[in-house]
CSV table of C-alpha atoms in Angstrom, one decimal:
chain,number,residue,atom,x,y,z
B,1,UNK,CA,-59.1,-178.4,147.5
B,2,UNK,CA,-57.7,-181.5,149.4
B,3,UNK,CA,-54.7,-180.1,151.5
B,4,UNK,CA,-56.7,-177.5,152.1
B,5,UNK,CA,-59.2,-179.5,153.5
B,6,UNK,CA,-56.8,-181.6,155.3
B,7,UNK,CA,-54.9,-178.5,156.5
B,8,UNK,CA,-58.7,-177.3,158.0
B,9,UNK,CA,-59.4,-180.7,159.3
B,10,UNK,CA,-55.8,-180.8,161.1
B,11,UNK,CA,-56.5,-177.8,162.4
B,12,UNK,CA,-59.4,-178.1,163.4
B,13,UNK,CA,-59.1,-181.2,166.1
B,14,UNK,CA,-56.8,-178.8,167.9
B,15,UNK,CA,-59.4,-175.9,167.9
B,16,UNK,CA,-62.9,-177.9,168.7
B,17,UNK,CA,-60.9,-178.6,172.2
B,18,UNK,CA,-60.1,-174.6,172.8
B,19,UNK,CA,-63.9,-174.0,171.9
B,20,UNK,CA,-65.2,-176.7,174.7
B,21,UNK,CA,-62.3,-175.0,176.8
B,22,UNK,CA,-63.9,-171.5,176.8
B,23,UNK,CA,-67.5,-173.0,177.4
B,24,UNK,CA,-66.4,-174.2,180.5
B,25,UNK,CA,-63.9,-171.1,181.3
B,26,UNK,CA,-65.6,-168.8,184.3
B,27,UNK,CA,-62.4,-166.2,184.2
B,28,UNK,CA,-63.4,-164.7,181.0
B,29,UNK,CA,-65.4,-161.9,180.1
B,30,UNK,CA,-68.3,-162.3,177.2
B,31,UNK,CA,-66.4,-159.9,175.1
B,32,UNK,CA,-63.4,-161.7,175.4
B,33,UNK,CA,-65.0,-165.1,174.6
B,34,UNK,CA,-66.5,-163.4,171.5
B,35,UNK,CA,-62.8,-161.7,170.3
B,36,UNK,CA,-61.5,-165.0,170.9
B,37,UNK,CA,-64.5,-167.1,168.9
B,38,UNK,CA,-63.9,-164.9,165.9
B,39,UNK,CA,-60.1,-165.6,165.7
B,40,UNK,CA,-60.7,-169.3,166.0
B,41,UNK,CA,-63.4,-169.1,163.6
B,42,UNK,CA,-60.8,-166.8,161.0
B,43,UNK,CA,-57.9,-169.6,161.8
B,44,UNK,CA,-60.3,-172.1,160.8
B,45,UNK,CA,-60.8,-170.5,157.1
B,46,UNK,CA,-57.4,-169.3,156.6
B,47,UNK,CA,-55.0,-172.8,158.1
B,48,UNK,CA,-52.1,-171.9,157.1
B,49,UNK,CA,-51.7,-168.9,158.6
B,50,UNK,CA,-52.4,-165.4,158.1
B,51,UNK,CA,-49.0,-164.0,157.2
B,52,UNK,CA,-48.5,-166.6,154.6
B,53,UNK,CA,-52.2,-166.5,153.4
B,54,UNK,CA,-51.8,-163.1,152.7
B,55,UNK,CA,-47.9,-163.9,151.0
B,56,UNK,CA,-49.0,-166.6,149.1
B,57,UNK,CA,-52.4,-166.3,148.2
B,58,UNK,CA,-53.7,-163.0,147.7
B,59,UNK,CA,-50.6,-161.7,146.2
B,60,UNK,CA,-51.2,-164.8,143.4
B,61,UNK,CA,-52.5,-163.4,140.4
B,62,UNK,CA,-52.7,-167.1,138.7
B,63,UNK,CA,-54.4,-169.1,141.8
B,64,UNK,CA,-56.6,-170.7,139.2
B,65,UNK,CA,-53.6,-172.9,138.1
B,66,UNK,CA,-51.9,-173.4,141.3
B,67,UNK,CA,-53.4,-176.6,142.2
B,68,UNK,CA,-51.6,-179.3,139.5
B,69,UNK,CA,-51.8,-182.6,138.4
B,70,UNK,CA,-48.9,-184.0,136.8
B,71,UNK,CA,-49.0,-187.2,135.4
B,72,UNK,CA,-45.6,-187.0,133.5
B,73,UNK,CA,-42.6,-189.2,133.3
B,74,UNK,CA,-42.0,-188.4,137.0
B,75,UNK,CA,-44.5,-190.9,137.8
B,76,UNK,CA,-43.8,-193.4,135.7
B,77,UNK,CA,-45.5,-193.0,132.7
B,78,UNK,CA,-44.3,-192.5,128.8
B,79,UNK,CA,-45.0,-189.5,127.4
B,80,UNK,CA,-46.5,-190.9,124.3
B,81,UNK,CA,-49.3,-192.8,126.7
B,82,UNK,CA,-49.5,-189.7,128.6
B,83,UNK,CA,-53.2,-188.3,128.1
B,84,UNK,CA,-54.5,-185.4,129.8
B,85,UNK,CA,-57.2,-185.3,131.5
B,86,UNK,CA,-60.5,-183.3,131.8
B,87,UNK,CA,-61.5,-183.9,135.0
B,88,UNK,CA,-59.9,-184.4,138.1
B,89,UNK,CA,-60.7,-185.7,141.3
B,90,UNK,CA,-59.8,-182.2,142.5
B,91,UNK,CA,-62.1,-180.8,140.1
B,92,UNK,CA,-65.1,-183.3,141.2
B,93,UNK,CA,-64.5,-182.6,144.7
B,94,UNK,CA,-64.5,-178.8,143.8
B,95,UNK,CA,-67.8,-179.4,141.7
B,96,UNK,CA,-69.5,-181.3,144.6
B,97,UNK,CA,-68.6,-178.5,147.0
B,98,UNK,CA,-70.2,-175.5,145.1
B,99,UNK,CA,-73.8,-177.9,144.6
B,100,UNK,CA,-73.9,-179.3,147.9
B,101,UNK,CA,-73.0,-175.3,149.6
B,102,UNK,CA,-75.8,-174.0,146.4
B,103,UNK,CA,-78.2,-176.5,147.9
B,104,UNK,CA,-77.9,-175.3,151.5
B,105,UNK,CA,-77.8,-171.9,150.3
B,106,UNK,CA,-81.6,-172.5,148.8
B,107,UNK,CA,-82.8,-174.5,151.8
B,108,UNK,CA,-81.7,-171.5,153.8
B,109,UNK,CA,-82.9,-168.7,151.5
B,110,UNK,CA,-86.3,-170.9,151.9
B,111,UNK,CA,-86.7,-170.2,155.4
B,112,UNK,CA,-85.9,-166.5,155.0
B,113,UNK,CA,-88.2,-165.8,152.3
B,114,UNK,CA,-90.3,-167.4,154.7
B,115,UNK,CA,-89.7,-165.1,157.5
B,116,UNK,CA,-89.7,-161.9,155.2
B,117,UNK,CA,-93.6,-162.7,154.3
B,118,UNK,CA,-94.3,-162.8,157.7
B,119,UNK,CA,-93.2,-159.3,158.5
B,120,UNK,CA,-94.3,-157.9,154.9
B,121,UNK,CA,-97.8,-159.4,156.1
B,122,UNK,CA,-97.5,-158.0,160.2
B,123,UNK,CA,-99.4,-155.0,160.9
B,124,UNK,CA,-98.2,-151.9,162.9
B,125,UNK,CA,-98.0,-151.7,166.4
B,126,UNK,CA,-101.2,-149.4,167.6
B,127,UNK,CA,-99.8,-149.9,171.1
B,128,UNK,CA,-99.2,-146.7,172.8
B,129,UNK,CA,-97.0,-147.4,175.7
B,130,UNK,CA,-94.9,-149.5,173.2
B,131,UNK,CA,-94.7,-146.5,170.5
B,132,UNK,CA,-94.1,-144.4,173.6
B,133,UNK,CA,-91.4,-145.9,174.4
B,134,UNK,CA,-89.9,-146.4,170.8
B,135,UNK,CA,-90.0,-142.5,170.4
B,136,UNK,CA,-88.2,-141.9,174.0
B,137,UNK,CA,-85.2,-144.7,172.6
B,138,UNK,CA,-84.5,-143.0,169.4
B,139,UNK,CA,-84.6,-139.5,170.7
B,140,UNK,CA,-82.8,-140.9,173.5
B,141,UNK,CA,-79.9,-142.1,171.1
B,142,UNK,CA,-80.2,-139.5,168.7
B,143,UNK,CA,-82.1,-141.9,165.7
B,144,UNK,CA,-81.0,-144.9,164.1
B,145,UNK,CA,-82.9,-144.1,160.7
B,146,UNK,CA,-86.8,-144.0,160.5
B,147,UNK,CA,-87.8,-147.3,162.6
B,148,UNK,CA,-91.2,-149.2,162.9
B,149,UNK,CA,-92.2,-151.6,165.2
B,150,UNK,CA,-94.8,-154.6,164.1
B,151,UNK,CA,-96.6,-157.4,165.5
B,152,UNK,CA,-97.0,-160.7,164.7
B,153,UNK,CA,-98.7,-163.5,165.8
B,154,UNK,CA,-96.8,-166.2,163.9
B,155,UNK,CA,-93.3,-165.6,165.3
B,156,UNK,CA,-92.0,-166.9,168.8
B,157,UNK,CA,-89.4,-164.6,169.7
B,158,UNK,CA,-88.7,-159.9,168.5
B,159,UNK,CA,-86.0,-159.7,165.9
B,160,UNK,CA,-85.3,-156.9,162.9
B,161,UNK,CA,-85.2,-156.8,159.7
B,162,UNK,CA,-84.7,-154.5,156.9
B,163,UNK,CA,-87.5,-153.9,154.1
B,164,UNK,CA,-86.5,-150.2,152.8
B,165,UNK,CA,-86.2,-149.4,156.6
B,166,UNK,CA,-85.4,-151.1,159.6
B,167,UNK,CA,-88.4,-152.8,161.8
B,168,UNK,CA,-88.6,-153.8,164.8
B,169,UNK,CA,-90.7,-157.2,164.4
B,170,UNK,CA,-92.8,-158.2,168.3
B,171,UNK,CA,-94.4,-161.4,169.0
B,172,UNK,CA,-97.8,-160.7,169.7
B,173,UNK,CA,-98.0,-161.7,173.6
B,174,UNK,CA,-95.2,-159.0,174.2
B,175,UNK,CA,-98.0,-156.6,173.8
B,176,UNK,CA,-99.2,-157.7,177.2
B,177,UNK,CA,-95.7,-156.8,179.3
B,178,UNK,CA,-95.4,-154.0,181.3
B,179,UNK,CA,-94.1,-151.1,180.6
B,180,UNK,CA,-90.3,-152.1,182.1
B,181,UNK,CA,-91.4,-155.1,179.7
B,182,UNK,CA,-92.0,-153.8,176.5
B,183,UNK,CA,-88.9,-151.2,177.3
B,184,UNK,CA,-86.3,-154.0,178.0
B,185,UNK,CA,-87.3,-155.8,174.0
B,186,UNK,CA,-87.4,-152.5,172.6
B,187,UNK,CA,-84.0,-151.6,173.8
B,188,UNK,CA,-82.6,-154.4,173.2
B,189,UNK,CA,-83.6,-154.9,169.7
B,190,UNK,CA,-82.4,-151.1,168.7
B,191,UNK,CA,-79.2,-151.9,170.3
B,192,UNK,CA,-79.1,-154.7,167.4
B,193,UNK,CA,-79.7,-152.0,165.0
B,194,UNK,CA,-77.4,-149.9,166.3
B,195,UNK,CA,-74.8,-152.6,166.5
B,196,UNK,CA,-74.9,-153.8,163.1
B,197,UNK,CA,-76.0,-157.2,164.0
B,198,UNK,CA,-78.6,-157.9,161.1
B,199,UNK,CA,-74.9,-157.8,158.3
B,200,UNK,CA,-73.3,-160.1,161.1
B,201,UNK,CA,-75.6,-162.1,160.8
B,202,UNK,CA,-76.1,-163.0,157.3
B,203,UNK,CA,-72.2,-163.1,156.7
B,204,UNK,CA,-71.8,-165.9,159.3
B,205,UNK,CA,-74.7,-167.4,157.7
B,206,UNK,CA,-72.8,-167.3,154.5
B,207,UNK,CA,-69.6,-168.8,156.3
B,208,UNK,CA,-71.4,-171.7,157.5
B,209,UNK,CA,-73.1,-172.1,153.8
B,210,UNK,CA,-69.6,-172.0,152.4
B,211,UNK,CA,-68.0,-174.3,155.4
B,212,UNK,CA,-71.2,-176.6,155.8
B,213,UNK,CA,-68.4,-179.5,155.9
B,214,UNK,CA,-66.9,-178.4,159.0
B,215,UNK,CA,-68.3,-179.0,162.8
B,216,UNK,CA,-65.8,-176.5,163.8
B,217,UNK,CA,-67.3,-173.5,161.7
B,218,UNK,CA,-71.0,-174.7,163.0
B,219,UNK,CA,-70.0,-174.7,166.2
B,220,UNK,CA,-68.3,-171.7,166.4
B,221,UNK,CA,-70.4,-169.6,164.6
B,222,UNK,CA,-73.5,-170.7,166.2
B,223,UNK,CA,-71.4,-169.6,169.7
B,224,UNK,CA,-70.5,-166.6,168.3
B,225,UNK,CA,-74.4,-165.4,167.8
B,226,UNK,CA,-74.8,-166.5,171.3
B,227,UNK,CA,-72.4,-164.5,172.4
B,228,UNK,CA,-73.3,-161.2,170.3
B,229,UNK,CA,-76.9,-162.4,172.1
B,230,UNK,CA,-75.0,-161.3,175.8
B,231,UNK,CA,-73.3,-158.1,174.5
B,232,UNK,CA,-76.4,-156.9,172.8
B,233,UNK,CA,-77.8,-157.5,176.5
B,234,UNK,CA,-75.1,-155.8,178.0
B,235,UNK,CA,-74.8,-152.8,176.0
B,236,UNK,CA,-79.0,-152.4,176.3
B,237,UNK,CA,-78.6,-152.2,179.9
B,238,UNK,CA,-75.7,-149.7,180.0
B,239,UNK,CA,-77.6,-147.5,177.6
B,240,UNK,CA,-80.7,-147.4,178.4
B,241,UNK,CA,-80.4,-147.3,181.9
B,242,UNK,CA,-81.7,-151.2,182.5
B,243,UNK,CA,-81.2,-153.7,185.9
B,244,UNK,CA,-80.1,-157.0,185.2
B,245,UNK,CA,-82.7,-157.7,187.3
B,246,UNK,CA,-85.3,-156.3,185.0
B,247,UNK,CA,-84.3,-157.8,182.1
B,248,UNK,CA,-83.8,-161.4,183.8
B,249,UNK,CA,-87.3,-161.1,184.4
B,250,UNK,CA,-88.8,-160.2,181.1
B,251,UNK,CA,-86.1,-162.8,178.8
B,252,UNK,CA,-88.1,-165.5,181.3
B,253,UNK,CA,-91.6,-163.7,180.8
B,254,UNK,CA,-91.4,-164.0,177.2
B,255,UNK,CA,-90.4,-167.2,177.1
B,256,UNK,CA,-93.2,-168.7,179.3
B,257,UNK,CA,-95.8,-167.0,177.4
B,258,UNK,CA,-94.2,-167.5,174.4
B,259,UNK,CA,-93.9,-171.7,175.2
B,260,UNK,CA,-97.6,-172.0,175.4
B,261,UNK,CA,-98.3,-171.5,171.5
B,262,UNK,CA,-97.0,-173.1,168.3
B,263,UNK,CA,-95.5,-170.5,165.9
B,264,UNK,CA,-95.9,-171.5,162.2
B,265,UNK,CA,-92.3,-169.4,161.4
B,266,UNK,CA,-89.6,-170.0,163.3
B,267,UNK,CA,-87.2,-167.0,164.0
B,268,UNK,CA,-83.9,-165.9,163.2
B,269,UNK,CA,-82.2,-167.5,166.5
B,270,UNK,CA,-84.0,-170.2,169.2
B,271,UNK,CA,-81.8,-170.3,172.4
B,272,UNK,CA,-81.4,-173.6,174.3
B,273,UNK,CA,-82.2,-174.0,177.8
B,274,UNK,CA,-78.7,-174.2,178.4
B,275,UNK,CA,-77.8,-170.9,176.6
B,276,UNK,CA,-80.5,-169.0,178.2
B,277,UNK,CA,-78.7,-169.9,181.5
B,278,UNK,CA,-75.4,-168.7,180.1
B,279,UNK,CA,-77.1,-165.6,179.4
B,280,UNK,CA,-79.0,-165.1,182.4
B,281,UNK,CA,-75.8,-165.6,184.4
B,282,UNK,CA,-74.3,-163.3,181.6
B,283,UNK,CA,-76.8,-160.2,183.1
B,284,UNK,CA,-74.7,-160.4,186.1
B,285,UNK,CA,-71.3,-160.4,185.8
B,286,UNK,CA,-69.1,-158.4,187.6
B,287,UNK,CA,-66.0,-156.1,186.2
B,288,UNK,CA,-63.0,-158.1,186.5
B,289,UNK,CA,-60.4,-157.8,188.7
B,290,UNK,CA,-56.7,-156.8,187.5
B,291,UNK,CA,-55.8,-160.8,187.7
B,292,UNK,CA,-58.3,-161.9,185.8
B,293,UNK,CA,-57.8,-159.0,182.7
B,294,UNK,CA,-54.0,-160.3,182.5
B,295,UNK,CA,-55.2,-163.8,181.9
B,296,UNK,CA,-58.1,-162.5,179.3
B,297,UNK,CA,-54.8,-160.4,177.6
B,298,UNK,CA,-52.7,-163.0,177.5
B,299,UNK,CA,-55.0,-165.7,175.7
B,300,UNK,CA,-55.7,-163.0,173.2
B,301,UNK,CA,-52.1,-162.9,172.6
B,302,UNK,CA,-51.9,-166.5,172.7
B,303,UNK,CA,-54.8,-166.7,170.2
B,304,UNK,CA,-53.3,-163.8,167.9
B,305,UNK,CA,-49.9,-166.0,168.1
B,306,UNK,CA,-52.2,-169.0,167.0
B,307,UNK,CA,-53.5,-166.9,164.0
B,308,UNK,CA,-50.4,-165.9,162.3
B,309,UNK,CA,-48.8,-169.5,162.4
B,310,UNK,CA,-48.4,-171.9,159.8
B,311,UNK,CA,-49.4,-175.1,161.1
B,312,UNK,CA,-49.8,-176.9,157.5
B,313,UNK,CA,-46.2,-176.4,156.0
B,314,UNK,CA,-44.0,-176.0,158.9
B,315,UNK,CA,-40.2,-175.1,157.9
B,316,UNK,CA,-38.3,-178.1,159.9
B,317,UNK,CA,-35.8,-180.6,159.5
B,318,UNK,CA,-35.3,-184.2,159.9
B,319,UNK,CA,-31.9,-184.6,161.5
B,320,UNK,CA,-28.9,-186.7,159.4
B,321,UNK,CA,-25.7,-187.2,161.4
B,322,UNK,CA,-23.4,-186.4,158.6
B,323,UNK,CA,-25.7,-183.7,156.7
B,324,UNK,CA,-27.2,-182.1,159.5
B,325,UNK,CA,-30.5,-180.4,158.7
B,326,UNK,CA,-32.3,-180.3,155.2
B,327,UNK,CA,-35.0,-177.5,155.3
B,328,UNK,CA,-37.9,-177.2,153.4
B,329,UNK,CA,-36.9,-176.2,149.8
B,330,UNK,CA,-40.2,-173.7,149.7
B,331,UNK,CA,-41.2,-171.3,152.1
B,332,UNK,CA,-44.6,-172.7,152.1
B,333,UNK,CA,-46.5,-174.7,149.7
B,334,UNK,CA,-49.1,-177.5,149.4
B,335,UNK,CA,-48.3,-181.0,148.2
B,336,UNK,CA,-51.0,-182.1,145.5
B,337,UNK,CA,-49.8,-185.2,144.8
B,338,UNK,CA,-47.8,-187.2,147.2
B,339,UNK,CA,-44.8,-190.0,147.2
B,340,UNK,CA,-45.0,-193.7,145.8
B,341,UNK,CA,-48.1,-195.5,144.1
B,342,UNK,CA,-50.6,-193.4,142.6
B,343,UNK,CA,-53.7,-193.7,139.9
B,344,UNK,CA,-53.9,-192.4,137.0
B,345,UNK,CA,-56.9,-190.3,136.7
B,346,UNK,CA,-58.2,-191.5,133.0
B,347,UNK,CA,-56.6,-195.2,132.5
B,348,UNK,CA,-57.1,-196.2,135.9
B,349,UNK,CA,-53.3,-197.5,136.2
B,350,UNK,CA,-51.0,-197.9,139.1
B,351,UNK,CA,-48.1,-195.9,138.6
B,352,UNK,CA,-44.9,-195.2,140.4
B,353,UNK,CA,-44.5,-191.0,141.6
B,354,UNK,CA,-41.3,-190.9,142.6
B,355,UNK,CA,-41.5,-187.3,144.3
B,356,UNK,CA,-43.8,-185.1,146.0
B,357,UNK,CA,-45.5,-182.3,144.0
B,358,UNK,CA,-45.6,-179.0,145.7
B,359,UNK,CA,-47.8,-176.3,144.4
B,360,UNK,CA,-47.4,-172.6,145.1
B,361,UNK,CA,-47.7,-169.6,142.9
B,362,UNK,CA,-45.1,-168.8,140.0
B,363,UNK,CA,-42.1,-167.4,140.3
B,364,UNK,CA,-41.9,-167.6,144.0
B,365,UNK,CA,-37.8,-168.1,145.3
B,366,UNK,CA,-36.5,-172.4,145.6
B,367,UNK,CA,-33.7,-172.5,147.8
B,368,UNK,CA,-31.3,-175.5,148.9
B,369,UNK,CA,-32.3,-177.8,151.7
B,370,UNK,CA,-28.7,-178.5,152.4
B,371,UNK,CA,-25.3,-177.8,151.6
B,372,UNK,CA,-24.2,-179.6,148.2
B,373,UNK,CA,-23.1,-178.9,144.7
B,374,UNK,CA,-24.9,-178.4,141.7
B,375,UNK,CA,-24.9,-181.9,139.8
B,376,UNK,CA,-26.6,-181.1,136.7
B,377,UNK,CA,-28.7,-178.5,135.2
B,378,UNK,CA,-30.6,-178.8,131.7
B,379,UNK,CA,-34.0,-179.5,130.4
B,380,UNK,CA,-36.4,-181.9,129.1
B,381,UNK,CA,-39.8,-182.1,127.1
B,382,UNK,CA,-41.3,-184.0,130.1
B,383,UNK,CA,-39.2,-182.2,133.2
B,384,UNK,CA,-38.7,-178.7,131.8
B,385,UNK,CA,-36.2,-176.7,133.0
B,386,UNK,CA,-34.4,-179.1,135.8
B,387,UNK,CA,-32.0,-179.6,138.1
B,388,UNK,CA,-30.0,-182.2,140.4
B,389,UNK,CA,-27.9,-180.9,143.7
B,390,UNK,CA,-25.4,-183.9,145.4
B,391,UNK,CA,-25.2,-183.2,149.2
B,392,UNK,CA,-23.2,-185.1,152.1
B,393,UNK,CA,-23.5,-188.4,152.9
B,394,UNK,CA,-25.0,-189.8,150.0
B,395,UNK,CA,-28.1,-187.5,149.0
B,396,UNK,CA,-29.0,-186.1,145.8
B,397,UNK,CA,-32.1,-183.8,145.2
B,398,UNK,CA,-34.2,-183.1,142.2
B,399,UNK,CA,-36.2,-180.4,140.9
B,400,UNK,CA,-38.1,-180.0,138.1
B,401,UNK,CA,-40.5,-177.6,135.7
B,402,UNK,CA,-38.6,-174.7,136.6
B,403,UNK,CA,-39.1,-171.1,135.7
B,404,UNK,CA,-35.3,-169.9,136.6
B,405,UNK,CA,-32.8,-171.0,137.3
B,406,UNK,CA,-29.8,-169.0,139.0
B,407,UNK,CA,-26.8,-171.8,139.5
B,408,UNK,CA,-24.5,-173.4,137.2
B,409,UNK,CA,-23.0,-177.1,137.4
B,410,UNK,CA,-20.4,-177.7,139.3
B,411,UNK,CA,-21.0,-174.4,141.4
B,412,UNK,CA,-21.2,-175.2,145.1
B,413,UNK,CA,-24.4,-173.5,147.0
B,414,UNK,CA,-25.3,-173.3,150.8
B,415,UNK,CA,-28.4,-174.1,153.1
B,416,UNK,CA,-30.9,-171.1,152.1
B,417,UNK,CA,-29.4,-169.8,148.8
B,418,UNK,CA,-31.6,-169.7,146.0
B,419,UNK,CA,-31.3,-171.6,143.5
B,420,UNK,CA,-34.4,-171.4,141.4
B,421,UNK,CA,-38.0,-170.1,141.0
B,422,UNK,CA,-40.6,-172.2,140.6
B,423,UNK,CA,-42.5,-172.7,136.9
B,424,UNK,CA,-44.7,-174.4,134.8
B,425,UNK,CA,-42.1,-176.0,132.0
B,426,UNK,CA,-42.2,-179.3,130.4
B,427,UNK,CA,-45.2,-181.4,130.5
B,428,UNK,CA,-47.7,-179.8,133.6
B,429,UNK,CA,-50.5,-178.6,133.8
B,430,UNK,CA,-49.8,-175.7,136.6
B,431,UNK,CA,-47.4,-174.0,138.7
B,432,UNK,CA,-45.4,-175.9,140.7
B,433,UNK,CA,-42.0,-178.0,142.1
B,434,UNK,CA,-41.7,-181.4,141.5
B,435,UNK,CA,-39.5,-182.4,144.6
B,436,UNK,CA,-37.4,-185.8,144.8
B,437,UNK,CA,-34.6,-187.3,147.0
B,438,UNK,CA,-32.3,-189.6,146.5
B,439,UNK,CA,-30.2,-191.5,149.3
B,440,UNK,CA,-27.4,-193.6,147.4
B,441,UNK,CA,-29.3,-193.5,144.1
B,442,UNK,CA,-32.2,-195.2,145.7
B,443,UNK,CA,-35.2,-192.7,145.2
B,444,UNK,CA,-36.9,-191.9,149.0
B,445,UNK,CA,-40.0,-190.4,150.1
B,446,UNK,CA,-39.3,-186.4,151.0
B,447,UNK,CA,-41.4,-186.4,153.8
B,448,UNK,CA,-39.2,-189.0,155.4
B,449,UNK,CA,-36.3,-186.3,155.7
B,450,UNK,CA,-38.3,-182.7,155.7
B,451,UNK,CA,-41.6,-182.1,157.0
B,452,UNK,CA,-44.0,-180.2,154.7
């Protein structure tokens, strides 16, 4: 849970200023914005890159066990004080996530069943011009399903919802809009029907439940509704033969006689003043010009590039005169428990950790950082199945709790050539490589040399 919070967070920093960036950006279309916003919102849940999420994580049939903690000889302690423990701080910060997101969860599901006996209690619209017009839409487009329209007077602003049929749920001052009036909400809110928006909705609801601790998700979700807002808009007007113009002037109609009361039950989305200038503006935007669409196509590719990267557990060396590069080991990995003094989760003791632990699913490929031979190879109650690689200049590497392992001491191996799968042998508690380095038999940290 914590390098992948870390990983989300690092991420992040960079992301929040590409989100500002495309609120200020006047060369981009909506739909572009909104293509964009749901690729930064995906790169925000999956960090380390979709190519390796998909390698490394839903390909894992034991992902239960692939975050470790492995207090063991390695850092320090004797195996006879060793004592395993029941809870981590992993598993507390794990525990604290699912009650604070099941508390949000209930605070929203609060409000909903809120809004739900509102529209199980509104009555049917009687208006004739309104169910006029509501028969013209749906024979205009064919039918969406059997749809009602209600009215309420507790809400503020229309929005639909689903109670063995879709509804179309009206404020009750829309009543008094003219005909253009009432036609403009109608169309709009099939188009959110027809669009699908009502599942959108409650799934990025349910992201920013499950991502309450990030300001990036909040953010960006709470952009992206905005900007299905403006297509919805968009796509009203194209279909149902709308102005801009006209529906300029009813978003502002509604909204002044809608200002003038205090709804007891709020809606499903309140607009600021700001984004109902955005989407005012949004009413009138040209077609872009053949300049402007290579820009929009390159960010996407840009954004696409962004997506598939792994900006958590980059594959890059630090530089050593005599022994040139030393790559990562793993292809890609997460360190649970770092280099140099640690705690000990039950007695509360400063111990020594004398390597990095990487954890990553079993059986995936080791492979040398760096030319060398193979020093040792054997195994150990506390290390498992283990071995030591000499290199130039002075370094030795170490790894241990091995699955496999495919050299034999005193063979010589090359940058890249595997040398062993990673396993779960000796004493630990999950899949994983314990990592060390060694620079004239003084122990360094790894991260000093390769960057993880």
């Amino acid at each position: 849970m914590m390098p992948y919070l870390m990983a989300h967070f690092k991420i992040s920093a960079f992301l929040i200023l590409f989100v500002l960036f495309l609120e200020k950006v006047e060369f981009s279309s909506n739909r572009l914005r909104l293509v964009l916003l749901y690729l930064i919102l995906m790169k925000s849940i999956l960090p380390w890159g979709i190519v390796d999420f998909y390698l490394f994580h839903f390909l894992q049939t034991d992902y239960d066990e692939v975050v470790s903690f492995d207090p063991s000889s390695d850092m320090g302690l004797e195996r006879e004080n060793f004592i395993s423990p029941v809870l981590t701080g992993e598993h507390l910060l794990i525990i604290l996530w699912v009650f604070l997101s099941l508390l949000y969860f209930a605070f929203i599901l609060q409000g909903l069943f809120k809004l739900g006996a509102t529209v199980k209690k509104a009555p049917q619209c009687e208006d004739i011009v309104t169910c006029e017009l509501m028969a013209d839409l749906m024979r205009e487009r064919k039918k969406q399903g059997n749809i009602s329209v209600l009215v309420s007077p507790e809400i503020e602003t229309p929005f639909i919802w689903w109670f063995r049929k879709w509804l179309i749920v009206l404020p009750e001052p829309v009543i008094s809009l003219s005909r253009m009036g009432k036609k403009v909400i109608l169309a709009h809110e099939f188009t959110h029907i027809r669009r699908h928006d009502f599942i959108k909705f409650f799934l990025l609801k349910g992201v920013t439940v499950l991502f309450f601790f990030s300001p990036l998700v909040k953010v960006v979700i709470t952009n992206i509704l905005f900007r299905e807002e403006m297509e919805t808009d968009s796509e009203a007007m194209r279909s149902f033969g709308i102005t801009p113009k006209d529906f300029g002037q009813t978003i502002l109609h509604v909204l002044s006689i809608s200002n003038s009361v205090k709804y007891p039950v709020p809606t499903l989305i309140k607009p600021t003043k700001r984004k109902l200038k955005m989407r005012l503006e949004g009413l009138f935007q040209k077609e872009a010009t053949k300049k402007v669409k290579l820009i929009q196509t390159n960010l996407i590719v840009a954004a696409l590039i962004m997506l598939a990267l792994n900006f958590h557990s980059t594959v890059v060396a630090g530089k050593d005169a005599a022994s040139g590069e030393f790559i990562n080991p793993l292809m890609s990995s997460r360190i649970t428990l770092g280099f140099g003094p640690a705690t000990h989760p039950i007695t509360q003791k400063k111990i020594q950790h004398n390597g990095i632990d990487l954890a990553i699913r079993m059986g995936t490929g080791i492979v040398s950082p760096a030319d060398g031979q193979v020093l040792e190879v054997n195994y150990d109650d506390i290390r498992g199945h283990y071995l030591v690689l000499r290199h130039h200049n002075g370094y030795a590497t170490l790894y241990s709790h091995l699955s496999e392992i495919k050299v034999v001491e005193g063979s010589s191996v090359v940058q890249g050539k595997e040398i062993a799968t990673v396993g779960n042998s000796g004493l630990s508690t999950g899949p994983h490589l314990h990592f060390e380095v060694r620079k004239d038999n003084k122990v360094i940290d790894p991260q000093t040399l390769i960057r993880f």
